[in-house]
Coordinates of C-alpha atoms and ligand atoms in Angstrom, one line a residue:
M1 CA 141.9 117.6 46.3
R2 CA 144.9 119.8 45.6
F3 CA 145.3 122.6 48.1
S4 CA 146.8 124.8 45.3
T5 CA 143.5 124.7 43.4
M6 CA 141.0 124.5 46.2
L7 CA 139.3 127.6 47.5
L8 CA 140.7 127.2 51.0
P9 CA 141.5 130.7 52.3
T10 CA 143.1 130.1 55.7
L11 CA 143.8 133.0 57.9
K12 CA 146.6 133.7 60.4
E13 CA 144.6 136.3 62.2
T14 CA 141.6 135.6 64.4
P15 CA 138.6 137.5 63.2
A16 CA 137.7 140.3 65.5
D17 CA 133.9 139.7 65.6
A18 CA 134.0 136.0 66.4
D19 CA 132.8 135.2 69.9
V20 CA 133.5 131.5 70.3
I21 CA 136.3 129.2 69.4
S22 CA 134.4 127.2 66.8
Q23 CA 133.5 130.3 64.9
K24 CA 137.0 131.6 65.1
L25 CA 138.4 128.4 63.8
M26 CA 135.8 127.9 61.1
V27 CA 136.6 131.3 59.7
R28 CA 140.4 130.9 60.0
A29 CA 140.3 127.4 58.5
G30 CA 138.4 128.9 55.5
M31 CA 135.2 126.9 56.1
I32 CA 132.8 129.9 56.4
R33 CA 132.5 133.5 55.6
K34 CA 130.0 136.0 57.1
V35 CA 127.6 137.6 54.6
A36 CA 125.4 139.4 57.2
A37 CA 124.5 138.9 60.8
G38 CA 123.7 135.2 61.2
I39 CA 124.1 134.5 57.5
Y40 CA 127.1 132.7 56.2
D41 CA 128.7 131.3 53.0
L42 CA 129.9 127.8 53.4
L43 CA 133.2 127.4 51.5
P44 CA 134.3 124.0 50.1
L45 CA 136.0 122.8 53.3
G46 CA 132.9 123.8 55.3
V47 CA 130.5 122.0 52.8
R48 CA 132.6 118.8 53.2
V49 CA 132.0 118.8 56.9
I50 CA 128.3 119.6 56.6
R51 CA 127.9 116.9 54.1
N52 CA 129.5 114.4 56.4
V53 CA 127.1 115.3 59.2
E54 CA 124.2 115.1 56.7
K55 CA 125.3 111.7 55.5
I56 CA 125.4 110.2 59.0
I57 CA 122.0 111.7 59.7
R58 CA 120.5 110.5 56.4
E59 CA 121.8 106.9 56.9
E60 CA 120.5 106.7 60.4
M61 CA 117.1 108.3 59.6
N62 CA 116.7 106.0 56.6
R63 CA 117.7 103.0 58.7
S64 CA 114.9 103.9 61.2
G65 CA 112.4 103.8 58.5
A66 CA 111.9 107.5 58.0
Q67 CA 111.4 108.8 54.5
E68 CA 113.2 111.8 53.0
I69 CA 111.2 114.6 51.5
L70 CA 112.0 118.2 50.6
M71 CA 109.6 121.0 51.4
P72 CA 109.8 124.5 50.1
T73 CA 111.6 127.2 52.0
V74 CA 109.0 129.8 51.1
L75 CA 105.6 129.0 52.7
P76 CA 102.2 130.6 52.2
A77 CA 100.7 132.5 55.1
E78 CA 97.4 130.6 54.8
L79 CA 99.0 127.4 56.2
W80 CA 100.4 129.4 59.1
S81 CA 97.0 131.0 59.7
E82 CA 95.4 127.7 60.0
S83 CA 97.6 126.7 62.9
G84 CA 97.4 130.1 64.4
R85 CA 101.1 130.7 64.2
W86 CA 101.0 133.4 61.6
E87 CA 99.9 135.7 64.4
E88 CA 101.6 133.9 67.3
Y89 CA 105.1 133.3 66.0
G90 CA 106.5 136.7 66.6
A91 CA 109.5 138.4 65.1
E92 CA 111.6 135.3 64.4
L93 CA 109.3 134.6 61.5
L94 CA 110.5 136.5 58.4
R95 CA 107.4 137.5 56.5
L96 CA 107.4 138.6 52.9
K97 CA 105.0 139.4 50.0
D98 CA 105.1 138.2 46.5
R99 CA 104.4 140.4 43.4
H100 CA 100.7 140.1 43.9
G101 CA 100.9 141.2 47.5
R102 CA 100.2 137.8 48.9
D103 CA 101.8 136.9 52.3
F104 CA 104.5 134.3 52.6
C105 CA 107.2 133.5 55.1
L106 CA 110.6 131.8 55.1
G107 CA 110.1 128.5 56.9
P108 CA 111.6 128.5 60.4
T109 CA 110.2 125.0 61.0
H110 CA 107.8 122.9 59.0
E111 CA 105.0 121.5 61.1
E112 CA 102.3 123.2 59.0
A113 CA 103.9 122.3 55.7
V114 CA 104.3 118.6 56.6
T115 CA 100.8 118.4 58.1
D116 CA 99.5 119.8 54.9
I117 CA 101.2 117.0 52.9
V118 CA 99.9 114.3 55.2
R119 CA 96.3 115.5 55.5
R120 CA 96.2 115.7 51.7
D121 CA 97.5 112.2 51.0
V122 CA 96.9 110.0 54.0
K123 CA 93.3 109.3 54.8
S124 CA 93.3 106.0 56.7
Y125 CA 95.0 104.3 59.6
K126 CA 96.5 102.0 56.9
G127 CA 98.8 104.9 55.8
L128 CA 100.1 105.3 59.4
P129 CA 102.5 105.5 61.1
L130 CA 104.6 107.7 58.9
N131 CA 107.9 109.6 59.6
L132 CA 108.9 112.2 57.0
Y133 CA 112.1 114.1 57.2
Q134 CA 114.1 116.6 55.3
I135 CA 117.5 118.3 55.4
Q136 CA 116.9 121.9 54.5
G137 CA 117.7 125.5 55.1
K138 CA 115.6 127.3 57.7
F139 CA 115.3 130.9 58.4
R140 CA 114.7 132.4 61.9
D141 CA 115.2 136.0 62.5
E142 CA 117.0 135.4 65.8
I143 CA 117.2 138.4 68.1
R144 CA 120.8 137.7 68.8
P145 CA 122.4 135.7 66.0
R146 CA 125.9 134.8 67.2
F147 CA 128.5 132.1 67.5
G148 CA 128.8 131.5 63.8
L149 CA 126.8 128.5 62.6
M150 CA 125.7 127.8 66.1
R151 CA 123.0 130.4 66.2
G152 CA 122.5 131.7 62.7
R153 CA 119.5 133.2 61.1
E154 CA 119.7 131.0 58.1
F155 CA 120.8 127.5 59.0
I156 CA 120.5 123.9 57.9
M157 CA 118.3 121.6 59.9
K158 CA 117.2 118.1 59.7
D159 CA 113.6 118.1 60.7
A160 CA 111.4 115.0 60.9
Y161 CA 107.7 114.7 61.7
S162 CA 105.9 111.5 62.5
F163 CA 102.2 110.8 62.3
H164 CA 100.4 108.1 64.2
A165 CA 97.0 106.5 64.8
T166 CA 97.6 105.8 68.4
D167 CA 99.5 107.2 71.4
E168 CA 101.4 103.9 71.8
S169 CA 102.6 104.2 68.2
A170 CA 103.8 107.8 68.7
E171 CA 105.6 106.8 71.9
E172 CA 107.3 103.9 70.2
E173 CA 108.5 106.2 67.5
Y174 CA 109.7 108.6 70.1
V175 CA 111.9 105.9 71.6
K176 CA 113.1 104.9 68.2
M177 CA 114.1 108.5 67.4
R178 CA 115.9 108.8 70.8
D179 CA 117.9 105.7 69.9
T180 CA 118.5 107.0 66.3
Y181 CA 119.7 110.3 67.7
S182 CA 122.1 108.6 70.1
R183 CA 123.5 106.6 67.2
I184 CA 123.8 109.8 65.0
F185 CA 125.8 111.7 67.6
E186 CA 127.9 108.7 68.6
R187 CA 128.8 108.2 64.9
C188 CA 129.7 111.9 64.8
G189 CA 132.3 111.2 67.5
L190 CA 130.7 113.6 70.0
T191 CA 130.4 113.4 73.8
F192 CA 126.7 114.1 74.5
R193 CA 123.8 113.5 76.8
A194 CA 120.1 113.2 76.1
V195 CA 118.6 115.6 78.5
E196 CA 115.0 115.8 79.8
A197 CA 113.7 119.0 78.5
D198 CA 110.4 118.9 80.4
A199 CA 109.7 117.7 83.8
G200 CA 109.2 113.9 83.8
N201 CA 105.5 113.3 83.8
I202 CA 104.1 110.1 85.1
G203 CA 104.2 107.7 82.2
G204 CA 107.4 108.9 80.6
N205 CA 109.2 112.0 79.4
F206 CA 108.5 113.0 75.8
S207 CA 110.8 115.9 75.2
H208 CA 114.6 115.4 75.2
E209 CA 117.3 117.7 74.1
F210 CA 120.6 116.3 72.9
M211 CA 123.4 118.3 74.4
V212 CA 127.0 118.2 73.3
M213 CA 129.1 118.9 76.4
A214 CA 131.2 122.0 76.1
D215 CA 132.1 124.8 78.5
T216 CA 131.0 127.3 75.9
G217 CA 127.5 125.9 75.7
E218 CA 124.6 128.2 76.1
D219 CA 122.6 125.8 78.2
A220 CA 123.3 124.8 81.8
I221 CA 122.5 121.2 82.5
A222 CA 122.1 119.3 85.7
V223 CA 123.7 115.8 85.4
C224 CA 123.5 113.1 88.0
D225 CA 126.8 111.6 89.1
T226 CA 125.2 108.2 89.7
C227 CA 122.3 107.5 87.3
K228 CA 121.5 108.6 83.7
Y229 CA 119.4 111.5 84.9
A230 CA 120.2 114.7 83.1
A231 CA 118.0 117.7 82.6
N232 CA 118.1 121.3 81.5
L233 CA 119.0 123.2 84.7
E234 CA 116.0 125.4 84.5
R235 CA 113.7 122.4 84.3
A236 CA 115.7 120.0 86.4
E237 CA 113.8 118.4 89.2
I238 CA 115.6 118.3 92.5
R239 CA 115.2 116.0 95.4
P240 CA 113.5 117.9 98.2
Y241 CA 115.6 118.4 101.3
E242 CA 114.6 116.0 104.0
A243 CA 111.4 117.5 105.3
K244 CA 111.2 117.9 109.0
E245 CA 108.2 116.2 110.7
S246 CA 106.0 118.8 112.1
G247 CA 106.7 119.0 115.8
E248 CA 110.3 117.9 115.4
D249 CA 112.6 120.8 116.0
A250 CA 109.4 122.8 116.7
S251 CA 110.4 126.3 117.8
T252 CA 109.4 127.7 121.1
N253 CA 110.5 131.1 120.1
E254 CA 107.7 133.6 119.7
V255 CA 107.4 135.6 116.5
D256 CA 109.1 138.9 117.0
T257 CA 109.0 142.1 114.9
V258 CA 112.1 144.0 114.0
T259 CA 112.4 147.4 112.4
T260 CA 114.3 147.3 109.2
P261 CA 114.2 150.8 107.7
G262 CA 114.7 150.8 104.0
V263 CA 116.1 147.2 104.1
K264 CA 114.4 145.4 101.3
C265 CA 116.3 142.8 99.3
I266 CA 117.6 139.5 100.7
E267 CA 121.2 140.8 100.6
E268 CA 120.3 143.9 102.6
V269 CA 118.2 142.0 105.2
S270 CA 120.9 139.4 105.6
V271 CA 123.6 142.0 106.3
F272 CA 121.4 144.2 108.4
L273 CA 120.2 141.4 110.7
D274 CA 123.5 139.6 110.4
V275 CA 121.8 136.3 109.5
S276 CA 122.6 133.9 106.6
K277 CA 120.5 133.9 103.5
E278 CA 119.4 130.4 104.3
T279 CA 117.4 131.6 107.3
L280 CA 115.5 134.1 105.1
I281 CA 112.2 133.4 103.4
K282 CA 112.0 135.2 100.0
T283 CA 108.3 136.1 99.3
L284 CA 107.5 136.9 95.7
I285 CA 104.0 138.1 94.7
Y286 CA 102.9 136.9 91.2
N287 CA 99.9 137.6 89.0
T288 CA 98.9 134.3 87.4
D289 CA 95.9 133.0 85.5
A290 CA 95.1 131.1 88.7
G291 CA 94.9 134.4 90.6
P292 CA 97.5 136.3 92.7
V293 CA 99.9 134.0 94.4
A294 CA 102.7 134.4 96.9
A295 CA 105.7 132.2 96.0
L296 CA 108.2 131.4 98.7
V297 CA 111.8 130.2 98.3
R298 CA 114.7 130.1 100.7
G299 CA 116.7 133.3 100.7
D300 CA 119.7 131.7 98.9
A301 CA 117.6 130.2 96.1
E302 CA 116.3 131.5 92.8
L303 CA 112.7 131.1 92.0
N304 CA 112.1 129.3 88.7
E305 CA 109.0 130.6 86.9
L306 CA 108.6 127.4 84.7
K307 CA 108.4 125.4 87.9
L308 CA 106.0 127.8 89.5
K309 CA 103.8 127.5 86.4
R310 CA 103.9 123.7 86.7
V311 CA 103.1 123.6 90.4
L312 CA 100.2 126.0 89.9
G313 CA 99.0 124.4 86.6
A314 CA 99.1 128.0 85.3
E315 CA 99.6 129.1 81.7
F316 CA 101.0 132.5 82.7
V317 CA 102.8 133.9 85.7
E318 CA 104.2 137.4 86.0
L319 CA 105.8 139.2 88.9
A320 CA 103.2 141.6 90.3
D321 CA 103.9 145.3 89.9
D322 CA 104.6 147.5 92.9
K323 CA 101.0 148.7 93.1
T324 CA 99.6 145.2 93.2
V325 CA 102.1 144.1 95.8
E326 CA 101.1 147.0 98.0
E327 CA 97.4 146.2 97.6
I328 CA 98.0 142.6 98.5
T329 CA 100.5 142.9 101.3
G330 CA 99.6 146.4 102.6
A331 CA 103.3 147.2 102.4
P332 CA 105.7 148.6 99.8
V333 CA 107.7 146.1 97.8
G334 CA 110.5 144.5 99.9
F335 CA 108.4 143.7 103.0
A336 CA 106.2 140.9 101.8
G337 CA 106.0 137.7 104.0
P338 CA 103.7 134.7 104.4
V339 CA 102.4 135.5 107.8
G340 CA 98.8 136.8 107.6
L341 CA 98.7 136.9 103.8
K342 CA 95.3 136.4 102.4
I343 CA 96.3 134.9 99.1
R344 CA 97.3 131.5 98.0
I345 CA 100.8 130.6 99.2
V346 CA 103.0 128.1 97.4
A347 CA 106.4 127.3 98.8
D348 CA 109.5 125.5 97.7
H349 CA 110.1 122.2 99.5
A350 CA 113.1 123.8 101.3
I351 CA 110.8 126.1 103.2
R352 CA 109.4 123.2 105.1
G353 CA 112.7 122.4 106.6
M354 CA 113.3 126.0 108.0
V355 CA 113.0 126.8 111.6
D356 CA 112.9 130.3 113.1
S357 CA 113.2 132.1 109.8
V358 CA 113.1 135.7 108.9
A359 CA 110.4 137.0 106.6
G360 CA 108.8 140.3 105.6
A361 CA 106.0 141.5 108.0
N362 CA 103.7 142.9 105.3
E363 CA 104.3 146.2 106.9
A364 CA 106.7 149.0 105.8
N365 CA 110.2 148.8 107.2
T366 CA 109.5 145.7 109.2
H367 CA 110.5 142.1 109.2
L368 CA 109.5 139.1 111.4
L369 CA 111.8 136.9 113.3
N370 CA 111.2 133.3 114.4
V371 CA 108.7 132.6 111.6
N372 CA 107.8 128.9 111.4
Q373 CA 105.7 127.1 108.8
G374 CA 102.7 125.3 110.0
R375 CA 102.5 127.4 113.2
D376 CA 102.7 130.8 111.6
F377 CA 101.5 130.2 108.1
E378 CA 100.3 127.4 105.9
A379 CA 101.4 126.8 102.3
E380 CA 101.2 124.3 99.5
Y381 CA 104.6 122.7 98.8
G382 CA 106.4 122.0 95.5
D383 CA 109.7 122.2 93.6
L384 CA 110.0 125.9 92.9
R385 CA 113.7 126.7 92.8
N386 CA 116.5 126.5 90.3
G387 CA 118.8 123.5 90.9
A388 CA 122.4 124.1 91.8
E389 CA 125.6 122.1 92.0
G390 CA 125.3 119.6 94.9
D391 CA 121.5 119.2 94.9
G392 CA 120.1 115.7 95.2
C393 CA 119.1 113.7 92.1
P394 CA 115.3 113.2 91.8
R395 CA 115.7 109.7 90.5
C396 CA 118.3 108.2 92.8
A397 CA 120.5 108.9 95.8
G398 CA 123.1 110.6 93.6
T399 CA 124.2 114.2 93.5
L400 CA 123.7 116.6 90.7
S401 CA 126.5 118.6 89.1
V402 CA 126.0 121.4 86.7
C403 CA 127.8 121.5 83.4
R404 CA 127.3 123.3 80.1
G405 CA 126.1 122.0 76.8
I406 CA 125.2 122.9 73.3
E407 CA 121.7 121.8 72.1
V408 CA 122.3 120.0 68.8
G409 CA 119.0 118.1 68.7
H410 CA 115.5 118.1 70.1
I411 CA 112.9 115.4 70.0
F412 CA 109.3 116.1 71.1
K413 CA 106.0 114.4 71.2
L414 CA 103.7 117.0 69.7
G415 CA 100.3 115.4 70.2
T416 CA 97.4 116.7 68.1
K417 CA 98.1 120.4 68.1
Y418 CA 98.6 120.7 64.4
S419 CA 96.4 117.8 63.3
V420 CA 93.4 119.3 65.1
S421 CA 93.9 122.9 64.0
M422 CA 94.7 121.8 60.4
G423 CA 92.2 119.0 60.2
A424 CA 94.7 116.2 59.6
N425 CA 92.4 113.3 60.4
F426 CA 92.4 109.6 59.5
L427 CA 89.7 107.0 59.5
D428 CA 90.3 104.4 62.2
E429 CA 89.5 100.7 61.9
N430 CA 85.9 101.5 62.7
G431 CA 85.7 104.1 60.0
K432 CA 85.7 106.9 62.6
A433 CA 87.6 110.1 61.9
Q434 CA 90.4 110.8 64.4
P435 CA 93.2 113.5 64.5
M436 CA 96.6 112.1 63.9
I437 CA 99.1 112.1 66.8
M438 CA 102.4 113.7 65.9
G439 CA 106.0 113.9 67.0
C440 CA 108.8 116.1 65.8
Y441 CA 112.5 115.7 65.8
G442 CA 115.1 118.3 64.8
I443 CA 118.9 118.4 64.5
G444 CA 120.9 121.6 63.7
V445 CA 123.4 120.4 61.1
G446 CA 125.7 123.4 61.2
R447 CA 125.5 123.5 65.0
V448 CA 126.7 119.9 65.1
A449 CA 129.8 120.8 63.2
A450 CA 130.4 123.8 65.4
A451 CA 129.8 121.8 68.6
A452 CA 132.3 119.2 67.3
I453 CA 134.9 121.9 67.1
E454 CA 134.0 123.3 70.6
Q455 CA 134.7 119.8 71.9
N456 CA 137.7 119.0 69.8
H457 CA 140.4 121.7 69.3
D458 CA 143.7 122.9 70.7
E459 CA 145.7 126.1 70.5
A460 CA 146.8 125.2 67.0
G461 CA 143.4 124.6 65.5
I462 CA 140.6 122.0 64.9
V463 CA 141.0 118.3 65.8
W464 CA 138.3 116.7 63.8
P465 CA 136.6 113.6 65.0
A466 CA 137.4 111.3 62.0
P467 CA 133.8 110.8 60.8
L468 CA 133.3 114.6 60.4
S469 CA 136.7 115.5 59.0
P470 CA 136.6 117.2 55.6
F471 CA 139.3 114.8 54.4
D472 CA 140.5 111.4 55.5
V473 CA 144.1 112.3 55.2
E474 CA 146.4 115.2 54.4
I475 CA 149.5 114.5 52.3
L476 CA 152.1 117.2 53.0
P477 CA 155.1 117.3 50.7
I478 CA 157.6 119.6 52.2
K479 CA 159.5 120.8 49.1
I480 CA 157.1 120.4 46.2
A481 CA 159.8 121.7 43.9
D482 CA 161.9 118.6 44.6
L483 CA 161.1 116.1 41.9
E484 CA 161.5 113.0 44.2
V485 CA 159.3 114.5 46.8
R486 CA 156.7 115.6 44.3
K487 CA 156.7 112.2 42.6
A488 CA 156.3 110.2 45.8
A489 CA 153.6 112.5 47.1
F490 CA 151.5 112.3 44.0
E491 CA 151.9 108.6 43.8
L492 CA 150.6 108.2 47.3
Y493 CA 147.8 110.7 46.6
T494 CA 146.7 108.8 43.5
E495 CA 146.9 105.4 45.2
L496 CA 144.8 106.6 48.2
T497 CA 142.3 108.4 46.0
E498 CA 141.8 105.4 43.8
A499 CA 141.3 103.3 47.0
G500 CA 138.4 105.6 47.7
L501 CA 139.8 108.0 50.3
D502 CA 139.3 111.7 50.4
C503 CA 142.8 113.2 50.3
L504 CA 144.1 116.7 50.6
I505 CA 147.5 117.2 49.1
D506 CA 149.3 120.5 50.1
D507 CA 151.0 121.0 46.8
R508 CA 151.5 124.7 47.3
K509 CA 154.9 126.3 46.9
E510 CA 154.9 127.4 50.5
R511 CA 157.4 127.1 53.3
A512 CA 157.1 124.0 55.5
G513 CA 156.1 126.1 58.5
V514 CA 153.2 127.6 56.7
K515 CA 152.0 124.2 55.6
F516 CA 152.3 122.7 59.0
K517 CA 150.4 125.6 60.6
D518 CA 147.6 125.2 58.1
A519 CA 147.5 121.4 58.5
D520 CA 147.1 121.9 62.3
L521 CA 144.5 124.6 61.8
I522 CA 142.3 122.5 59.4
G523 CA 142.7 119.5 61.7
I524 CA 142.6 116.5 59.5
P525 CA 143.2 113.5 61.8
L526 CA 146.1 111.9 59.8
R527 CA 148.9 113.8 58.1
V528 CA 151.5 112.1 56.0
T529 CA 154.6 114.3 55.6
L530 CA 157.1 113.7 52.8
G531 CA 160.5 115.4 53.3
D532 CA 163.6 114.9 51.2
R533 CA 165.7 113.7 54.1
N534 CA 163.2 111.1 55.3
L535 CA 162.6 110.0 51.7
K536 CA 166.3 109.4 51.1
E537 CA 166.0 106.8 53.8
G538 CA 162.8 105.4 52.2
N539 CA 160.5 106.8 54.9
V540 CA 157.6 109.2 55.3
E541 CA 156.2 110.6 58.5
F542 CA 152.8 109.9 59.9
K543 CA 151.4 112.3 62.4
D544 CA 148.2 111.9 64.5
R545 CA 146.6 115.3 64.8
G546 CA 144.9 114.4 68.0
T547 CA 147.7 112.8 70.0
G548 CA 150.6 114.5 68.2
E549 CA 152.1 111.1 67.9
V550 CA 154.7 110.8 65.1
R551 CA 156.0 107.7 63.5
L552 CA 158.1 106.8 60.4
V553 CA 156.7 104.5 57.8
A554 CA 158.4 103.0 54.8
V555 CA 157.3 104.9 51.7
A556 CA 156.5 101.6 50.0
D557 CA 154.0 100.7 52.8
A558 CA 152.6 104.2 53.2
A559 CA 149.4 103.7 51.3
E560 CA 148.6 100.4 53.0
E561 CA 149.3 101.9 56.4
V562 CA 147.0 104.9 55.8
L563 CA 144.2 102.6 54.7
K564 CA 144.8 100.4 57.7
S565 CA 144.8 103.2 60.1
I566 CA 141.6 104.8 58.6
R567 CA 139.6 101.7 57.8
G568 CA 140.8 100.1 61.0
A569 CA 139.4 103.0 62.9
G570 CA 136.0 101.8 61.7
Q571 CA 135.3 104.4 59.1
Ligands
LIG1 P1 117.3 127.1 70.7 O1 116.7 126.9 72.1 O2 118.8 126.9 70.6 O3 116.9 128.4 70.0 P2 115.2 125.8 69.5 O4 114.5 125.1 70.6 O5 114.6 127.0 68.9 O6 116.7 125.9 69.8 P3 114.3 123.7 67.6 O7 113.2 124.5 67.1 O8 114.0 122.5 68.5 O9 115.4 124.6 68.4 O10 115.2 123.3 66.4 C1 115.9 122.0 66.3 C2 117.4 122.2 66.3 O11 117.8 123.2 65.3 C3 118.0 122.6 67.6 O12 118.2 121.6 68.4 C4 119.3 123.2 67.1 O13 120.3 122.2 67.0 C5 119.0 123.8 65.7 N1 118.8 125.3 65.8 C6 117.8 126.0 66.3 N2 118.0 127.3 66.1 C7 119.1 127.4 65.5 C8 119.9 128.5 65.0 N3 119.4 129.8 65.1 N4 121.1 128.3 64.3 C9 121.5 127.1 64.2 N5 120.9 126.0 64.6 C10 119.7 126.1 65.2
LIG2 MG1 115.1 129.0 69.2

C-alpha cells in the first residue's frame, strides 16, 4: 500500500475528548474517527487491525470445531419476549419500530436468535453438540460509552453459542473454549489471565473472563503470586484469617458502654475513641429476600454485596433505609451493633478473630466496648468482604496482589435458561424430550485491538504486536524525489509484496522527520529506511519499532532479511 494514496490521516495533536491512550493513538494514527458517542468509523488502517484479530479468532474457532454463521443485527421483539428479556433488558437494548409499527431491537447479544435457529433445525441428540459462532456488529446503548473502541455502543463481537445433550458435553466444550481463547489471545501477542468471574463452585468454575493486563483497565483483579488463581476482585474469594479457637484469647473484659454523641461512621468512631479501624465492627442492616439481615465486617473492610448474596443464597440485597434501621435496632443509623439484635446476623470470617471490639450499642449516641463474638453475640460466618492487596489466596498458601485488566473475552456455561424459556428441546436416546444445555462465549474484537495498544505503546506511538500489525513492514524512502532512492524503495516494495507480505511504503513528498514521526505513531514492527547516503554505500537501515534497535543491511539482501525476520518470528 502506498501511503500517498491511502486514507491514512495521521494527526499531530491529541484529540481533546479522548480518555485513554489507546483511543488517543487510534485517532492520531488515523485508525478511527468518532461519529457519535460510542459510534466510530473504522478507517483503512483500523480495518486492517480488526481483520487481523478476526482472522486469528476465526482460525481458532474453526479449529475447535465451531461453525460460523451470521445472524441479523435487527431482531424481532417476539423472540426477546419469549425469553423474557424484551422487558428485562433495560435501556441498553435499543428498540425500534418498522413501518408497520412492529417492534424490533438492535441485537446486543444473540442468545435468543441462535436458540431460535437451533430449535428450528435440531430435533435429536444426534444433531448435538453444536457450537455456532459469528463475528458481527452489536449495539448496546451503554450508559457511559467511552475509551473509544473499548466501550462503544456499536462494536464488533465474536459471539459463540454451544448446545449440548448432557452436562458433561457442555463442560467439555467449556474447557475447549477456554483453551481456544487462551490460544487466540496468545496468538494476538497479549499478556492476559483467565480470571474466575464467579465464585468457584464445587465441581468447577464455569464463568471466566479473559483479562488483558493494563493499568488503565476498568476491572480490578486479584492474582495469586504462587498459583494460577485469578479472579475479579469483587468476586475473589479470600482465605479467611486464621480463626481463633473459642476460649483462646478469650477476653475477661466486661462489655462497657461509652457515649459517642453524633459519632456515627467508622472514621468518626475510630477518631473519637482513638482506636484503629481494625478493632471496630461495622454493622450494616440489609433488606433481602431472605428477610432483614445484619451483615458484619471489620471496620477497615468493605462489604461486598455479591458475596453477601451468595452467603445468604439471596437473589436481592439492599441496604435498609433509615426508618427500617431504626425499627430493627431501636436506634438511628450509625449505632447498629450485633449485641442483642433480634435478626439474622452474618459476619465476615475476620470478625471471628476479633477480641474486645467496638460496636454500635443499638442505642442513640452509644457504642459498646469489649464486644466479643460467641460470648456477646452469635453469627453465621462467611466471606463477605472485598479482597485487598496482601490477602491470602483461597487455593494455596500464596498471597493475592491486585492489578488492573481489560475484559476482552467472557466464557460462560448458560445451562437451560434459554432452551427452557424458548422450547429448544431435543429427543434423547430414549425418545424423551429434554431441554438443550447451552454455553456462550464472547470476544470484543475492537476491544482486543484497543487493549493491545494499552499494553504496547510508548511516547511516540503504538508498538504493534506483529500478529495484529496493520502491515508487516514499512518501507521509508527518505527522499522520494531522488531517483536512486525511489527505484530501490519500489523494488524492495514489489519484491516483498510479491512474496506475500503486506507492505506500507511512505512515498509521500514529506520531510524525513514527518515520516519518522508517523512511522513511530502507526507502530509497524519493522521499518526499512532508504536514505541516499546509506544507499551510496549499498545499505538500507532496519529499525525494530519495539526495541529501537537499528542495523544496516546490504540493499541486495534487504528483501531476504525482511522475510527472514518476519517469517522467522513465526508469522
Ligand atoms: P462489560 O462488563 O465490559 O460491559 P459484558 O459483560 O457486558 O462486558 P459480554 O456481554 O460478556 O460483556 O460481551 C462479550 C465481550 O464483548 C466482552 O468480553 C467485551 O470484550 C466485549 N464488549 C462488551 N461490551 C462492549 C462494548 N460496549 N464495547 C466494546 N466491546 C464490548
Ligand atoms: Mg456490559
